[in-house]
Short mmCIF file of C-alpha atoms and ligand atoms in Angstrom, two decimals:
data_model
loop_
_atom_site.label_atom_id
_atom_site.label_comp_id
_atom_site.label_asym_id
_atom_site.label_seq_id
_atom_site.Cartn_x
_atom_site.Cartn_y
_atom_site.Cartn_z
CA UNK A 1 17.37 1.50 -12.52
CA UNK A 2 21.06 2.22 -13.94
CA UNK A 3 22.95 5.58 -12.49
CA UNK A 4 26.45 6.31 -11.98
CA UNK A 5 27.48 5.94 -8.14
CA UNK A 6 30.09 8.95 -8.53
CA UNK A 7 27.03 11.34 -9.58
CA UNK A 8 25.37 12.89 -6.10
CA UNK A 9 22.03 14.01 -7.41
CA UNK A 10 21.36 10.78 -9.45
CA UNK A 11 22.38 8.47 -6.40
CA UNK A 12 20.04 10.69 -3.91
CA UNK A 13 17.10 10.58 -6.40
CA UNK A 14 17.71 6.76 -6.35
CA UNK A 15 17.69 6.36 -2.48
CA UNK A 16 14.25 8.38 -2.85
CA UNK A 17 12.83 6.47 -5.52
CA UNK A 18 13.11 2.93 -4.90
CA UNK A 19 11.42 3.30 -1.01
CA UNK A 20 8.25 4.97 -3.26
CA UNK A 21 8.40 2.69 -6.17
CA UNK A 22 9.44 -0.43 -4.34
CA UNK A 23 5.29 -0.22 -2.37
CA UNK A 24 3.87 -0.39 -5.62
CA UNK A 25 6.25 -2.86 -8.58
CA UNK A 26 9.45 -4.73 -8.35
CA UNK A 27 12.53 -2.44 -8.56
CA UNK A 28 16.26 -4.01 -9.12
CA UNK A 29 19.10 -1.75 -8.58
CA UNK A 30 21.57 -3.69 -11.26
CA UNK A 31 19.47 -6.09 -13.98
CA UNK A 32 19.74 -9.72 -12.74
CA UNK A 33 18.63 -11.18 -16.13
CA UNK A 34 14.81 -11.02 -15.22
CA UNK A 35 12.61 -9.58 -17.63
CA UNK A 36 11.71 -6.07 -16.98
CA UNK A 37 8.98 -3.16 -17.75
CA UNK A 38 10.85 -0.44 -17.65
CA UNK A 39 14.09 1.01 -17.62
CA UNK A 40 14.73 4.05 -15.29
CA UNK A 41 18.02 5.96 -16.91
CA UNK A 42 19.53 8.42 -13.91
CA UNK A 43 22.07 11.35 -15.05
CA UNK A 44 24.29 11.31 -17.63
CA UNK A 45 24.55 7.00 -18.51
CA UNK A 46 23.57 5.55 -21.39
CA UNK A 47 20.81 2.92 -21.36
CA UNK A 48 21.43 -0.89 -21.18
CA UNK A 49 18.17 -1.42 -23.31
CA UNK A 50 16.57 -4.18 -21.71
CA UNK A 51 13.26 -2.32 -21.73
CA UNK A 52 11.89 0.69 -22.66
CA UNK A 53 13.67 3.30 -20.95
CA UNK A 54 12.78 6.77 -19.34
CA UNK A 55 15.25 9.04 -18.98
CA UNK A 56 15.65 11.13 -15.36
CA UNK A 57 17.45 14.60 -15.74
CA UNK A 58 18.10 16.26 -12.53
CA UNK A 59 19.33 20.09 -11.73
CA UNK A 60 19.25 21.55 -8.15
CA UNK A 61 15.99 23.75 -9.85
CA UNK A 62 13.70 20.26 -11.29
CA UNK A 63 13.89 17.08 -12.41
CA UNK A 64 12.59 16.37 -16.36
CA UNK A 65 11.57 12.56 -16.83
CA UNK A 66 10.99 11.38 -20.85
CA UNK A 67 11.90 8.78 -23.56
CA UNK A 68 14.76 10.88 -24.46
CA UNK A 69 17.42 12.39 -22.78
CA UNK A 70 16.97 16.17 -23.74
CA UNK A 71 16.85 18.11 -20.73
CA UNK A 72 20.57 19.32 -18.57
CA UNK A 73 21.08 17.08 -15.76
CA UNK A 74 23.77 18.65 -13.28
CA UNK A 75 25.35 15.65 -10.70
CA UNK A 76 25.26 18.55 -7.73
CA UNK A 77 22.01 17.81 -5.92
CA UNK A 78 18.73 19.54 -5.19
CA UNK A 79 17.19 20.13 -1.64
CA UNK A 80 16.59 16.37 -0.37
CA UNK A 81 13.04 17.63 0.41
CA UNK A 82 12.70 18.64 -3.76
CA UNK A 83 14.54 15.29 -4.64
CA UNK A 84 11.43 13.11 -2.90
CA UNK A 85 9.28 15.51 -5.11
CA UNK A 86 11.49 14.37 -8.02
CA UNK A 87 11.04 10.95 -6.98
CA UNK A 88 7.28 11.19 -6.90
CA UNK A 89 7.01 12.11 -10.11
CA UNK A 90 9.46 9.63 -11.24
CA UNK A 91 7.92 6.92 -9.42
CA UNK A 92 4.73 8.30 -11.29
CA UNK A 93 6.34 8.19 -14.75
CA UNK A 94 7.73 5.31 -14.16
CA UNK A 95 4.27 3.10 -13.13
CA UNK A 96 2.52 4.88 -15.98
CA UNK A 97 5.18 3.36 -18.08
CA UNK A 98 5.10 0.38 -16.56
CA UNK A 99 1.47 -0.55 -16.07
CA UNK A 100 0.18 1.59 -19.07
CA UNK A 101 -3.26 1.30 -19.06
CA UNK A 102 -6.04 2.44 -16.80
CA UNK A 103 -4.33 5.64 -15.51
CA UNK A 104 -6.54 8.78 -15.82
CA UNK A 105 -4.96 11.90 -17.02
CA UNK A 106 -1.59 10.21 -17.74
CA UNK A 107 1.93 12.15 -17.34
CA UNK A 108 2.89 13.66 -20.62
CA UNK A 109 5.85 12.15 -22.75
CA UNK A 110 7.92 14.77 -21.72
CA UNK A 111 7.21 15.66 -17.45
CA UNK A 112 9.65 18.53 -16.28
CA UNK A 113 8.47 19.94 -12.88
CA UNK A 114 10.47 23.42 -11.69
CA UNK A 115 11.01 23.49 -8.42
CA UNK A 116 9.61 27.57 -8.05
CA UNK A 117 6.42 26.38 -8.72
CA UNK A 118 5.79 23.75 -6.01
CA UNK A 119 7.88 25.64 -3.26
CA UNK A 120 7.65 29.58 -3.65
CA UNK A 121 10.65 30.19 -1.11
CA UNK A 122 13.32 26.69 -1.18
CA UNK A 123 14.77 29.12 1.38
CA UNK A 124 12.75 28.18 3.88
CA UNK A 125 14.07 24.43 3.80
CA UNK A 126 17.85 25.74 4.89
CA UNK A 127 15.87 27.02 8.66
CA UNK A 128 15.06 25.78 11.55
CA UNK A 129 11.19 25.98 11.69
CA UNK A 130 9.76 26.18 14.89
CA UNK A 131 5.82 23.95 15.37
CA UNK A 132 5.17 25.25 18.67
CA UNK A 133 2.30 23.52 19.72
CA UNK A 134 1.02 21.52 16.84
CA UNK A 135 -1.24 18.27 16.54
CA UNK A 136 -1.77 15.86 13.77
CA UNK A 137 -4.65 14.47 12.65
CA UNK A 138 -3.91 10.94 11.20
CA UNK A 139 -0.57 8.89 11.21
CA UNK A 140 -1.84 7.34 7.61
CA UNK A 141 -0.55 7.58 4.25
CA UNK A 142 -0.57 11.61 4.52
CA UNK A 143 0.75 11.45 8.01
CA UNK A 144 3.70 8.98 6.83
CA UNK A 145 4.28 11.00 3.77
CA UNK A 146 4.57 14.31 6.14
CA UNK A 147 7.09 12.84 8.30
CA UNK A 148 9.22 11.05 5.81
CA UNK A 149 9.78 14.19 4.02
CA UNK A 150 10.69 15.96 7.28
CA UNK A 151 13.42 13.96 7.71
CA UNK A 152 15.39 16.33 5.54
CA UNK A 153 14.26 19.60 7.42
CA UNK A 154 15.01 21.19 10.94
CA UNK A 155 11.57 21.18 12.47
CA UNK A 156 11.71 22.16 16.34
CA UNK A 157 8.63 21.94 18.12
CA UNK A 158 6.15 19.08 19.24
CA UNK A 159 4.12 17.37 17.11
CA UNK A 160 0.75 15.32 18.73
CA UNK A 161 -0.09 12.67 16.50
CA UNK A 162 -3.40 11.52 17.13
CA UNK A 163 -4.48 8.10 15.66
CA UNK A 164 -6.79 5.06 17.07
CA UNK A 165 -6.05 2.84 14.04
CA UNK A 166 -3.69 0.07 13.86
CA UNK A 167 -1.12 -0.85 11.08
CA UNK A 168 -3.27 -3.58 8.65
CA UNK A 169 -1.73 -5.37 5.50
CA UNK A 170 -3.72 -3.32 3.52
CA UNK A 171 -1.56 0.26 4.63
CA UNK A 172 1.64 -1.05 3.44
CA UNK A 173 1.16 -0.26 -0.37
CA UNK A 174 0.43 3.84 1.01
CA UNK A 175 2.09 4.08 4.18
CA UNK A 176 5.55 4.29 3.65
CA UNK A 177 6.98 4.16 7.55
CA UNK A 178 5.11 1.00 7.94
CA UNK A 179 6.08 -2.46 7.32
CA UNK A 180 5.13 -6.20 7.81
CA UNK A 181 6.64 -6.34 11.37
CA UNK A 182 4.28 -3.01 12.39
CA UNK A 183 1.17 -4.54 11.49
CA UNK A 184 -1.46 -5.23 13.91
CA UNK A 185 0.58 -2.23 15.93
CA UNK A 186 -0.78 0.90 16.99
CA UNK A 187 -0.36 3.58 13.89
CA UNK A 188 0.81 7.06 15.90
CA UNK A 189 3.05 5.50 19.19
CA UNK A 190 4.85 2.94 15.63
CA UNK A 191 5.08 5.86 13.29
CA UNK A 192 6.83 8.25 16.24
CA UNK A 193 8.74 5.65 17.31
CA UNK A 194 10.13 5.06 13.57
CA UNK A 195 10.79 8.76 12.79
CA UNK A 196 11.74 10.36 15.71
CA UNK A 197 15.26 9.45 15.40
CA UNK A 198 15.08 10.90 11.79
CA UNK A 199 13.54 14.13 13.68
CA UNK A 200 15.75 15.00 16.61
CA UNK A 201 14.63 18.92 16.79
CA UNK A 202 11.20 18.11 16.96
CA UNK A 203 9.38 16.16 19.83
CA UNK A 204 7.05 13.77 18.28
CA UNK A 205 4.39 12.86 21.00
CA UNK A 206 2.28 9.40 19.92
CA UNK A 207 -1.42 9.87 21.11
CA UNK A 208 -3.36 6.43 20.06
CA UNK A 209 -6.46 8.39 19.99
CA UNK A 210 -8.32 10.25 17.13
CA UNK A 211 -7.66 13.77 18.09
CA UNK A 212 -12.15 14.61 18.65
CA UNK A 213 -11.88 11.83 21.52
CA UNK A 214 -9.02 13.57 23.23
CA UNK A 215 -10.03 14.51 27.15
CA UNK A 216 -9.35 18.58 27.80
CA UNK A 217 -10.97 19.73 25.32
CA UNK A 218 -12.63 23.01 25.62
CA UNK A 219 -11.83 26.63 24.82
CA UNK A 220 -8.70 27.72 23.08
CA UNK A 221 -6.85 24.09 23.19
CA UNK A 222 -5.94 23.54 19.64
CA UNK A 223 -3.83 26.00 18.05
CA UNK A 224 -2.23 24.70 15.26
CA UNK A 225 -3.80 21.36 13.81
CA UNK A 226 -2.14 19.84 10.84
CA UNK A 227 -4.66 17.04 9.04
CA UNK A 228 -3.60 14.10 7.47
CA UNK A 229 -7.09 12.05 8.23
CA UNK A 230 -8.35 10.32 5.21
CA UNK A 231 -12.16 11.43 5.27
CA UNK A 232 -14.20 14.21 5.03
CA UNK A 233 -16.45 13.31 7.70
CA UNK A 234 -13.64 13.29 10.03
CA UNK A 235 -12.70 16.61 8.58
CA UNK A 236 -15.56 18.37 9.41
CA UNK A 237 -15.41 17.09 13.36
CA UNK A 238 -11.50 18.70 13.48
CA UNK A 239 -13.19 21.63 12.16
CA UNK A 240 -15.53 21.71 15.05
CA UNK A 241 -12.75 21.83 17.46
CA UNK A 242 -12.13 25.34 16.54
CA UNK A 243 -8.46 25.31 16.00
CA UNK A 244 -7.21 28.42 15.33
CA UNK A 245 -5.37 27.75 12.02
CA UNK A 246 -5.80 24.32 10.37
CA UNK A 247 -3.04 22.79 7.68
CA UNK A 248 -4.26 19.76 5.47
CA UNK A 249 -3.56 17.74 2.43
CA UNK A 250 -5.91 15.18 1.03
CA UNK A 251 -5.96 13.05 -2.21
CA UNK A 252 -8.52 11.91 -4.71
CA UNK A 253 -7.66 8.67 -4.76
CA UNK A 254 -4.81 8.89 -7.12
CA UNK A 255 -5.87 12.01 -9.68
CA UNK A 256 -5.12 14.56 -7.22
CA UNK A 257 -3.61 16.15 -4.12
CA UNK A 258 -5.32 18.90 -2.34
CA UNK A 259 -3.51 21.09 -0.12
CA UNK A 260 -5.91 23.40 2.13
CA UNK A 261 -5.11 26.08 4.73
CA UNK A 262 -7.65 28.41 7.30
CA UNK A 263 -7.48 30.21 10.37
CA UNK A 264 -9.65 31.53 12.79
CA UNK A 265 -9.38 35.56 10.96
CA UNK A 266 -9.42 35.23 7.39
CA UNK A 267 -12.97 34.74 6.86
CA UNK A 268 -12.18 32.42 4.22
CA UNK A 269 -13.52 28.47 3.54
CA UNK A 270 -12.98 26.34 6.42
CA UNK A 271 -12.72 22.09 5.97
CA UNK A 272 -16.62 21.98 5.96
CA UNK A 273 -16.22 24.38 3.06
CA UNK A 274 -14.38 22.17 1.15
CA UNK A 275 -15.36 19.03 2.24
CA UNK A 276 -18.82 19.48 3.55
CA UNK A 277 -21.29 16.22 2.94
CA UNK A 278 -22.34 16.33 -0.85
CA UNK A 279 -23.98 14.04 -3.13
CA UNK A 280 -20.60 12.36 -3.68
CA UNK A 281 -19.98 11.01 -0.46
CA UNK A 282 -23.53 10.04 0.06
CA UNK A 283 -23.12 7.67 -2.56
CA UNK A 284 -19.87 6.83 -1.58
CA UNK A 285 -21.39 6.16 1.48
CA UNK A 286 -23.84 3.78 -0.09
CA UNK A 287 -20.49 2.06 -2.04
CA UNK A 288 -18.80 1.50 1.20
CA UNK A 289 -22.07 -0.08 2.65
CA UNK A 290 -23.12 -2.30 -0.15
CA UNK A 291 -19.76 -3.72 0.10
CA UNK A 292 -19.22 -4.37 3.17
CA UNK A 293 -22.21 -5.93 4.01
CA UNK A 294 -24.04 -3.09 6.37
CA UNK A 295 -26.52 -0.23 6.17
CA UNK A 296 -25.39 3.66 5.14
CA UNK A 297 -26.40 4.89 8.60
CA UNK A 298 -24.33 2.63 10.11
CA UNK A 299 -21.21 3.73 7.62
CA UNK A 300 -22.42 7.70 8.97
CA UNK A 301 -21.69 6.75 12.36
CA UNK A 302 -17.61 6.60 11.59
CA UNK A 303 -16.77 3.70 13.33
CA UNK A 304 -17.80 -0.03 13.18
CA UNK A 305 -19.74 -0.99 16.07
CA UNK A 306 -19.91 -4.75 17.35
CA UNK A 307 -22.92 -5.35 15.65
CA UNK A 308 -21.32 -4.29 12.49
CA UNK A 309 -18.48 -6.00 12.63
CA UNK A 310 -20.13 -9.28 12.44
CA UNK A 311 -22.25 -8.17 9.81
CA UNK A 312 -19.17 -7.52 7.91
CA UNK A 313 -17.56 -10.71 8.56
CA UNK A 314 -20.13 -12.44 7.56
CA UNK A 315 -19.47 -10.76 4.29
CA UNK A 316 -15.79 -11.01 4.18
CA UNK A 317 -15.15 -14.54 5.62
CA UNK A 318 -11.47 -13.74 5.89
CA UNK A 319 -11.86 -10.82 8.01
CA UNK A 320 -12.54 -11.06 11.85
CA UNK A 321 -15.00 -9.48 13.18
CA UNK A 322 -13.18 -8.68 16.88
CA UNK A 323 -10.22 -6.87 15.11
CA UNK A 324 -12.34 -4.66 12.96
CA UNK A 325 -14.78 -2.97 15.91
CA UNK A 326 -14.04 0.64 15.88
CA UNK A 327 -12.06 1.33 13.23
CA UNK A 328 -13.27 3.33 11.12
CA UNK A 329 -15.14 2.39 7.83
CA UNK A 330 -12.73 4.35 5.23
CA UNK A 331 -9.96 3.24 6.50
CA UNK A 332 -11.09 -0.48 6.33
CA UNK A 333 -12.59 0.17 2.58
CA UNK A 334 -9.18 1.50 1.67
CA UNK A 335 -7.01 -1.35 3.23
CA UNK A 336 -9.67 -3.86 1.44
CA UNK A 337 -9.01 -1.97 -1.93
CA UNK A 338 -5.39 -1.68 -1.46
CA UNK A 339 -5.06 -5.52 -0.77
CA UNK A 340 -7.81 -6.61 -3.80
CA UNK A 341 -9.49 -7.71 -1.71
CA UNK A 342 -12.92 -6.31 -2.84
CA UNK A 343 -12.13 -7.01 -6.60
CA UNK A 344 -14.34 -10.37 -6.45
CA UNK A 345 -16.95 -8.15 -4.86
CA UNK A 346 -16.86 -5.36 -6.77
CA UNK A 347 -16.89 -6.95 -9.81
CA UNK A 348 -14.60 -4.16 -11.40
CA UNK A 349 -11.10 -2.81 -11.23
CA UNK A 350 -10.23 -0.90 -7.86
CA UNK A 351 -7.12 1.29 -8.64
CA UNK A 352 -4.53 0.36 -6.35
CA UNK A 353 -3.49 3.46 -4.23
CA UNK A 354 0.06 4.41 -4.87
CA UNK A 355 2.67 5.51 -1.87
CA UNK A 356 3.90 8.32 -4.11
CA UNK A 357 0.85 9.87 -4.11
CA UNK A 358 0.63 10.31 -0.64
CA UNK A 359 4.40 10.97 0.03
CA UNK A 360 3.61 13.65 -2.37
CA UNK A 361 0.53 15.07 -0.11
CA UNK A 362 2.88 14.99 2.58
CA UNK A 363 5.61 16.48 1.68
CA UNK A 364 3.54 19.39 -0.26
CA UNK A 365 1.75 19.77 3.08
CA UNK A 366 5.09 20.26 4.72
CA UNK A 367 5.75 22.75 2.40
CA UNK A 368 2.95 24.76 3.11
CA UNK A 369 3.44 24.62 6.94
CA UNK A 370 7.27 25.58 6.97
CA UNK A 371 6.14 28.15 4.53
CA UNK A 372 3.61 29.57 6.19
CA UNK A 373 5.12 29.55 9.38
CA UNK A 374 8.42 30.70 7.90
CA UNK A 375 6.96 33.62 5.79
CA UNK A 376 3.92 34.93 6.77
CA UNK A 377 1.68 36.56 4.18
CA UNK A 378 4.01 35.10 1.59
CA UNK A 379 1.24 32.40 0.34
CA UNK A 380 -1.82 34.45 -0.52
CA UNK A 381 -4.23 31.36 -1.41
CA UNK A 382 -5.96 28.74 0.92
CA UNK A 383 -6.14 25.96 -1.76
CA UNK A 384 -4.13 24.19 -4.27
CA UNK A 385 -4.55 21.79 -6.54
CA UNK A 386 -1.70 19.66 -8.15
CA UNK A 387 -1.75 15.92 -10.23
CA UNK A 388 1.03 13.49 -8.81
CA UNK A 389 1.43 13.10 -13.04
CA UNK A 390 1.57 16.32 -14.68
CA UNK A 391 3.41 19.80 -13.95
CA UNK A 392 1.52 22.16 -11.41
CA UNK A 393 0.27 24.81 -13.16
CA UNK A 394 -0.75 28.42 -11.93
CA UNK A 395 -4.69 28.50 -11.83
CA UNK A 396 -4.23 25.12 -9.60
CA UNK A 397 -3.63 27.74 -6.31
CA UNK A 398 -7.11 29.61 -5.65
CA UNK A 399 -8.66 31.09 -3.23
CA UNK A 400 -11.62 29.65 -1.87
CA UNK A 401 -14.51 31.58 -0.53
CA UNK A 402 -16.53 30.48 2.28
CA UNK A 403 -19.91 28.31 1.33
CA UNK A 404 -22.48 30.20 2.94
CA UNK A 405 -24.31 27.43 4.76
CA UNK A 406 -21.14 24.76 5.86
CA UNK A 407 -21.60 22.86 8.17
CA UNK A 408 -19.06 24.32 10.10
CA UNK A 409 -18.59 27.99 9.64
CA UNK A 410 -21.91 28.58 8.27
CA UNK A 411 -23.08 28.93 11.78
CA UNK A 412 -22.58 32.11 13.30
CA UNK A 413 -22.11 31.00 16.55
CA UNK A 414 -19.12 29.08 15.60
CA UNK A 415 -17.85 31.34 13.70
CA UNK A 416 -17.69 33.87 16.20
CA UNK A 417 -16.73 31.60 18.84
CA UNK A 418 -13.78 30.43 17.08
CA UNK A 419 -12.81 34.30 16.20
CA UNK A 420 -12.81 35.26 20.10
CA UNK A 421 -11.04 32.24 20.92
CA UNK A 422 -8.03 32.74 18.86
CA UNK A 423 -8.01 36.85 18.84
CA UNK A 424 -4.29 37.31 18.90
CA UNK A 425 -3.18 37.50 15.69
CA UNK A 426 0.21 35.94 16.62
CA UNK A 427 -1.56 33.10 16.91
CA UNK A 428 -1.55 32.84 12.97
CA UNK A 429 1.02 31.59 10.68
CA UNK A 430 -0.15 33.81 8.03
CA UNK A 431 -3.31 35.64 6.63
CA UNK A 432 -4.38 34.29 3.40
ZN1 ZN B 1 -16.79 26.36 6.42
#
């Protein structure tokens, strides 16, 4: 990477780059005489030519990433919230130019994202934004990416983050809080611990729990739930807790992120909506199980029991079997994929999940929750749909109906419940 030091934007974009890039290839700040893949050219220097070189243009409105150095760049700086985007689509550019081959939907030659179309308001970023109240779901990749990006906002409030899982080898590629002296540690009381200080308005509260095994829970406990888990299983059971509005961002492994909003008024698609159990994840299902070594009813039931566990080890010889009862079964197929793990076993290439693909999800997912908090009524879809390698375009932000028989909201009873609970409009960050 070669920048001037005297040009603010380009140094910031650096600072957020090389944490992203650094999970996933080798990044060197100054060439050391080592060969390299690719050449990352920030601002207004000329290239030193060692290898192929793409060329990062920044203005406080986007960022514009190509072989050539056409677009403006402007050394005053953007938001530091828009330069992580930048740097996710950099870091994006960058492994497609450095790895090439295998990456589906590819970014262009040319990549210029515009700021107005991933963050309707950037006004909102300059507030204070007040949580109330709110739990997360999941201190994963998402939940990382969520946090790291709030590091540049004033959230006030307390944040719940509910996780069970520990830190595993595995997470260290995605979860960009994490490192090798975390693993084996609790996920939510580490990943509180590591941002809080980065966080001072807002309280962050670790619970080392998934949030459906919490005690107290009945009526109108959960008002604002914010979901970073990384199944849809798990969100259809936060569904069931009838929160009154819900906030989450998911990703297809590395194609897509999904960002997803409902409350308890709109009438619109719920998480069992969107994720309810298709054909998909019944043969991912049967994936997960053939790999690791159990039966599909036993990958329905979430967590690994005991019984699984050894079943599993017996599979995976290097994994033991004590320290893998109860987690649960995505998470442990993900950490195997990240580490290769399951290559000899699959027989194929696993695509390596990328950290600024989830830093992405999270920070978009902050977006929508300062936005929607911050301007109600402002953001008049519930879904959105944006590649971590190409420019967001307008028909990616729909809104989704309701599917008539979820598994969720397609009961009446539910449905109803969840309206009486939560009848104060108030309550709601916005109506879709
Ligand atoms: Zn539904």
């Amino acid at each position: 990477m070669h920048f001037d030091r005297g040009d603010v934007a380009a140094s910031e974009f650096y600072q957020e780059l090389r944490p992203l890039l650094a999970r996933t290839i080798d990044v060197h700040g100054a060439p050391d005489g080592g060969p390299y893949l690719v050449e990352m050219v920030i601002g207004d220097v000329q290239p030193l030519g060692l290898a192929p070189a793409v060329f990062a243009r920044l203005t406080p409105d986007g960022c514009c990433f190509s072989p050539q150095p056409t677009a403006v760049h402007s050394a005053s700086p953007a938001h530091r919230t828009l330069t992580v985007v930048a740097a996710c689509y950099g870091a994006g550019v960058a492994i497609h130019r450095a790895v090439g081959e295998g990456i589906p939907n590819p970014p262009p030659d040319r990549l210029e994202i515009r700021y107005d179309d991933i963050l309707p308001d950037r006004g909102v970023l300059e507030e204070a934004v007040n949580l109330g109240e709110t739990h997360l779901a999941g201190a994963g990749a998402i939940g990382n990416g969520f946090l790291w990006a709030a590091r540049h906002v004033d959230l006030r409030g307390k944040l719940i983050v509910c996780d069970d899982d520990v830190v595993s080898s595995g997470n260290l590629q995605r979860q960009v809080w994490f490192d090798e002296d975390d693993i084996d540690d609790p996920k939510s009381p580490t990943l509180c611990q590591k941002a809080q200080p980065h966080i001072p308005g807002c309280e962050l509260k670790p619970e080392p729990e998934r949030l459906q095994d919490l005690p107290n829970r009945s009526g109108a406990w959960l008002k604002r739930l914010i979901v970073a888990v990384d199944s849809r299983r798990a969100r259809r059971e936060l569904q069931n807790e009838l929160p009154a509005e819900v906030f989450d961002a998911s990703t297809t492994d590395i194609r897509e992120v999904v960002v997803h909003y409902n409350d308890a008024l709109s009438g619109l698609a719920c998480l069992g909506c969107l994720y309810r159990a298709d054909e998909k994840e019944a043969s991912q299902d049967q994936v997960i199980a053939e790999h690791l070594g159990v039966t599909v009813d036993d990958v329905r039931a979430s967590r690994i029991s005991p019984a699984a566990a050894v079943a599993i080890a017996r599979k995976h010889p290097h994994i033991d079997s004590v320290s893998i009862e109860g987690q649960a079964y995505d998470s442990l197929y993900k950490a195997l994929c990240a580490t290769g793990k399951l290559h000899t076993v699959v027989g194929k290439q696993v695509v390596a999940p990328f950290a600024f693909v989830s830093v992405l999800a999270g920070t978009l997912l902050l977006f929508d929750v300062m936005t929607r908090l911050a301007r109600p009524g402002l953001t008049r879809t519930n879904e959105w749909h944006v590649s971590p390698w190409r420019e967001p375009f307008s028909q990616g932000r729909l809104t989704r109906m309701r599917y008539v028989v979820c598994e969720c909201c397609g009961k009446p009873i539910l449905r109803s419940l969840r309206s009486r609970l939560w009848t104060s409009e108030e309550l709601i960050a916005s109506k879709a």
